[in-house]
mmCIF file of C-alpha atoms in Angstrom:
data_model
loop_
_atom_site.group_PDB
_atom_site.id
_atom_site.type_symbol
_atom_site.label_atom_id
_atom_site.label_comp_id
_atom_site.label_asym_id
_atom_site.label_seq_id
_atom_site.Cartn_x
_atom_site.Cartn_y
_atom_site.Cartn_z
ATOM 1 C CA MET A 1 106.842 105.884 115.830
ATOM 2 C CA ALA A 2 107.219 109.609 116.262
ATOM 3 C CA SER A 3 106.332 112.445 113.739
ATOM 4 C CA PHE A 4 105.648 115.995 112.956
ATOM 5 C CA GLU A 5 103.897 117.794 110.191
ATOM 6 C CA ARG A 6 104.209 121.144 108.251
ATOM 7 C CA SER A 7 102.179 122.823 105.676
ATOM 8 C CA VAL A 8 103.044 125.846 103.404
ATOM 9 C CA VAL A 9 101.783 127.484 100.214
ATOM 10 C CA VAL A 10 104.352 128.200 97.476
ATOM 11 C CA ASN A 11 103.550 131.018 94.941
ATOM 12 C CA GLY A 12 104.186 128.741 91.823
ATOM 13 C CA PRO A 13 102.593 126.028 89.638
ATOM 14 C CA LEU A 14 102.226 122.509 90.866
ATOM 15 C CA ALA A 15 104.587 120.752 88.668
ATOM 16 C CA ASP A 16 107.253 123.462 88.881
ATOM 17 C CA VAL A 17 107.188 123.471 92.705
ATOM 18 C CA PHE A 18 107.201 119.681 92.805
ATOM 19 C CA ASP A 19 110.273 119.333 90.730
ATOM 20 C CA PHE A 20 112.083 122.135 92.663
ATOM 21 C CA ALA A 21 111.338 120.616 96.088
ATOM 22 C CA ILE A 22 112.194 116.953 95.370
ATOM 23 C CA GLU A 23 115.253 117.554 93.091
ATOM 24 C CA PRO A 24 118.371 116.231 95.151
ATOM 25 C CA ASP A 25 120.612 118.825 93.460
ATOM 26 C CA ASN A 26 118.523 121.548 95.194
ATOM 27 C CA LEU A 27 118.787 120.067 98.685
ATOM 28 C CA HIS A 28 121.596 122.150 99.825
ATOM 29 C CA MET A 29 119.220 125.200 99.695
ATOM 30 C CA PHE A 30 116.812 123.740 102.136
ATOM 31 C CA MET A 31 119.228 121.768 104.322
ATOM 32 C CA PRO A 32 122.480 123.647 104.438
ATOM 33 C CA ASP A 33 124.263 120.659 106.455
ATOM 34 C CA ILE A 34 124.232 118.690 103.302
ATOM 35 C CA THR A 35 127.736 118.601 101.981
ATOM 36 C CA LYS A 36 127.482 115.984 99.205
ATOM 37 C CA ILE A 37 124.824 114.323 96.945
ATOM 38 C CA GLU A 38 125.852 111.227 94.877
ATOM 39 C CA LYS A 39 123.035 110.241 92.421
ATOM 40 C CA GLU A 40 122.679 106.545 91.633
ATOM 41 C CA TYR A 41 119.867 106.832 89.183
ATOM 42 C CA GLU A 42 119.129 108.092 85.669
ATOM 43 C CA THR A 43 115.568 109.385 86.456
ATOM 44 C CA ILE A 44 113.709 109.877 89.533
ATOM 45 C CA GLU A 45 111.321 106.909 90.068
ATOM 46 C CA GLU A 46 110.155 104.586 92.920
ATOM 47 C CA GLY A 47 113.234 102.765 94.037
ATOM 48 C CA ALA A 48 115.668 105.119 92.753
ATOM 49 C CA HIS A 49 118.151 106.212 95.482
ATOM 50 C CA TYR A 50 121.128 108.692 96.220
ATOM 51 C CA MET A 51 123.609 109.000 98.811
ATOM 52 C CA GLN A 52 123.530 112.094 101.109
ATOM 53 C CA THR A 53 126.314 113.355 103.333
ATOM 54 C CA ARG A 54 125.358 115.850 106.072
ATOM 55 C CA GLU A 55 127.657 117.464 108.383
ATOM 56 C CA PHE A 56 125.765 117.676 111.755
ATOM 57 C CA LYS A 57 128.668 119.269 113.757
ATOM 58 C CA PRO A 58 132.146 120.562 112.502
ATOM 59 C CA GLY A 59 134.112 117.659 111.337
ATOM 60 C CA LYS A 60 131.357 115.075 112.063
ATOM 61 C CA SER A 61 129.528 113.977 109.041
ATOM 62 C CA HIS A 62 127.327 111.006 108.052
ATOM 63 C CA THR A 63 126.303 109.450 104.819
ATOM 64 C CA CYS A 64 122.968 107.838 104.275
ATOM 65 C CA LYS A 65 121.203 106.176 101.400
ATOM 66 C CA ILE A 66 118.000 107.918 100.531
ATOM 67 C CA THR A 67 115.356 105.988 98.549
ATOM 68 C CA PHE A 68 112.343 107.368 96.604
ATOM 69 C CA ALA A 69 109.805 104.995 98.280
ATOM 70 C CA LYS A 70 106.858 106.739 96.447
ATOM 71 C CA TYR A 71 106.931 108.767 93.383
ATOM 72 C CA ASP A 72 103.738 110.288 91.767
ATOM 73 C CA SER A 73 104.667 113.312 89.971
ATOM 74 C CA PRO A 74 103.375 116.170 90.594
ATOM 75 C CA ASN A 75 101.388 115.220 93.434
ATOM 76 C CA HIS A 76 103.144 113.014 95.990
ATOM 77 C CA CYS A 77 106.734 111.913 96.851
ATOM 78 C CA ARG A 78 108.094 109.911 99.925
ATOM 79 C CA VAL A 79 111.708 109.430 100.529
ATOM 80 C CA GLU A 80 113.137 107.103 103.244
ATOM 81 C CA ALA A 81 116.456 106.760 105.005
ATOM 82 C CA TYR A 82 117.098 103.304 106.756
ATOM 83 C CA GLN A 83 120.043 102.497 108.853
ATOM 84 C CA LYS A 84 120.720 99.989 111.481
ATOM 85 C CA GLY A 85 117.041 99.674 112.741
ATOM 86 C CA LEU A 86 115.933 103.216 112.305
ATOM 87 C CA THR A 87 113.953 104.535 109.364
ATOM 88 C CA CYS A 88 113.185 108.237 108.766
ATOM 89 C CA SER A 89 110.497 108.783 106.205
ATOM 90 C CA TYR A 90 109.595 112.282 104.624
ATOM 91 C CA ASP A 91 106.233 112.346 102.808
ATOM 92 C CA PHE A 92 105.398 115.361 100.595
ATOM 93 C CA THR A 93 101.969 115.927 99.070
ATOM 94 C CA PHE A 94 101.422 118.641 96.587
ATOM 95 C CA THR A 95 98.128 120.251 95.787
ATOM 96 C CA ALA A 96 97.224 122.940 93.390
ATOM 97 C CA VAL A 97 95.440 125.830 95.301
ATOM 98 C CA ASP A 98 94.429 129.341 94.134
ATOM 99 C CA GLU A 99 97.611 130.985 95.740
ATOM 100 C CA GLY A 100 99.866 128.420 93.929
ATOM 101 C CA THR A 101 100.897 125.056 95.454
ATOM 102 C CA LYS A 102 100.284 123.686 98.837
ATOM 103 C CA ILE A 103 102.858 121.288 100.249
ATOM 104 C CA ASP A 104 102.010 119.007 103.149
ATOM 105 C CA TYR A 105 104.998 117.431 104.763
ATOM 106 C CA LEU A 106 104.931 114.593 107.222
ATOM 107 C CA ALA A 107 108.270 113.379 108.847
ATOM 108 C CA GLU A 108 108.230 110.068 110.598
ATOM 109 C CA ALA A 109 110.753 108.107 112.650
ATOM 110 C CA ASN A 110 110.393 104.433 113.149
ATOM 111 C CA GLY A 111 112.764 102.265 115.174
ATOM 112 C CA LYS A 112 113.611 98.726 116.111
ATOM 113 C CA TRP A 113 115.807 97.304 118.979
ATOM 114 C CA PHE A 114 117.263 100.235 121.026
ATOM 115 C CA TRP A 115 115.773 102.849 118.609
ATOM 116 C CA LYS A 116 112.335 102.213 120.021
ATOM 117 C CA ILE A 117 113.360 103.661 123.529
ATOM 118 C CA MET A 118 115.147 106.705 121.667
ATOM 119 C CA ILE A 119 112.504 107.426 119.150
ATOM 120 C CA GLY A 120 111.465 110.651 120.960
ATOM 121 C CA MET A 121 114.890 111.970 120.941
ATOM 122 C CA VAL A 122 115.360 111.003 117.333
ATOM 123 C CA ASN A 123 112.125 112.677 116.382
ATOM 124 C CA ARG A 124 113.266 115.854 118.228
ATOM 125 C CA MET A 125 116.633 115.727 116.260
ATOM 126 C CA VAL A 126 115.007 115.326 112.921
ATOM 127 C CA GLU A 127 112.556 118.063 113.607
ATOM 128 C CA LYS A 128 115.417 120.376 114.619
ATOM 129 C CA ALA A 129 117.340 119.508 111.541
ATOM 130 C CA ASP A 130 114.501 119.150 108.897
ATOM 131 C CA GLY A 131 111.473 120.997 110.340
ATOM 132 C CA ASP A 132 111.852 124.070 108.211
ATOM 133 C CA TYR A 133 112.408 122.220 104.967
ATOM 134 C CA ILE A 134 109.269 123.248 103.261
ATOM 135 C CA ALA A 135 109.492 126.784 104.482
ATOM 136 C CA LYS A 136 112.917 127.056 102.968
ATOM 137 C CA VAL A 137 111.529 125.393 99.750
ATOM 138 C CA LYS A 138 109.074 128.236 99.527
ATOM 139 C CA GLU A 139 111.645 130.909 100.303
ATOM 140 C CA ASN A 140 114.164 129.601 97.777
ATOM 141 C CA TYR A 141 111.594 128.906 95.107
ATOM 142 C CA GLU A 142 109.995 132.288 95.269
ATOM 143 C CA GLN A 143 113.427 133.980 95.372
ATOM 144 C CA HIS A 144 114.591 132.134 92.456
ATOM 145 C CA ASN A 145 111.602 132.905 90.285
ATOM 146 C CA SER A 146 111.377 136.459 91.426
ATOM 147 C CA ALA A 147 114.934 136.949 90.247
ATOM 148 C CA ASN A 148 114.292 135.086 86.948
ATOM 149 C CA SER A 149 111.297 137.400 86.320
ATOM 150 C CA ILE A 150 113.388 140.535 86.937
ATOM 151 C CA ASP A 151 115.978 139.177 84.415
ATOM 152 C CA SER A 152 113.331 138.602 81.735
#
């Protein structure tokens, strides 16, 4: 297994930050290589899933099933992508703090078969693609709410 961790504090209430960060319709703001989301659920709950298409290189896209493996609103969410012996897990823990909401993010890659020998490379690729996810959550949430407070 290979992993990396990140933490950030977002200036906003726990439940609002949680909903904003895990809503698949918002993913394009945090992961600009996402080109399509197809929800296959009515409400987010454990076991719900969606199909996510990402373009890693121009003309090279990949679609993957993303499952909500754990869902405890507004404190914890874990999503997992499994494909051909490789599992990538993204674990988010949300905690109310004086400054707003702290998000702890743990990304893990686990592999079977030939993935075992390539897991370090996979982890570096995941970290390059998704390492700044929660920093982008913070940036977009705070920009969105700052714009809304100006409009009010």
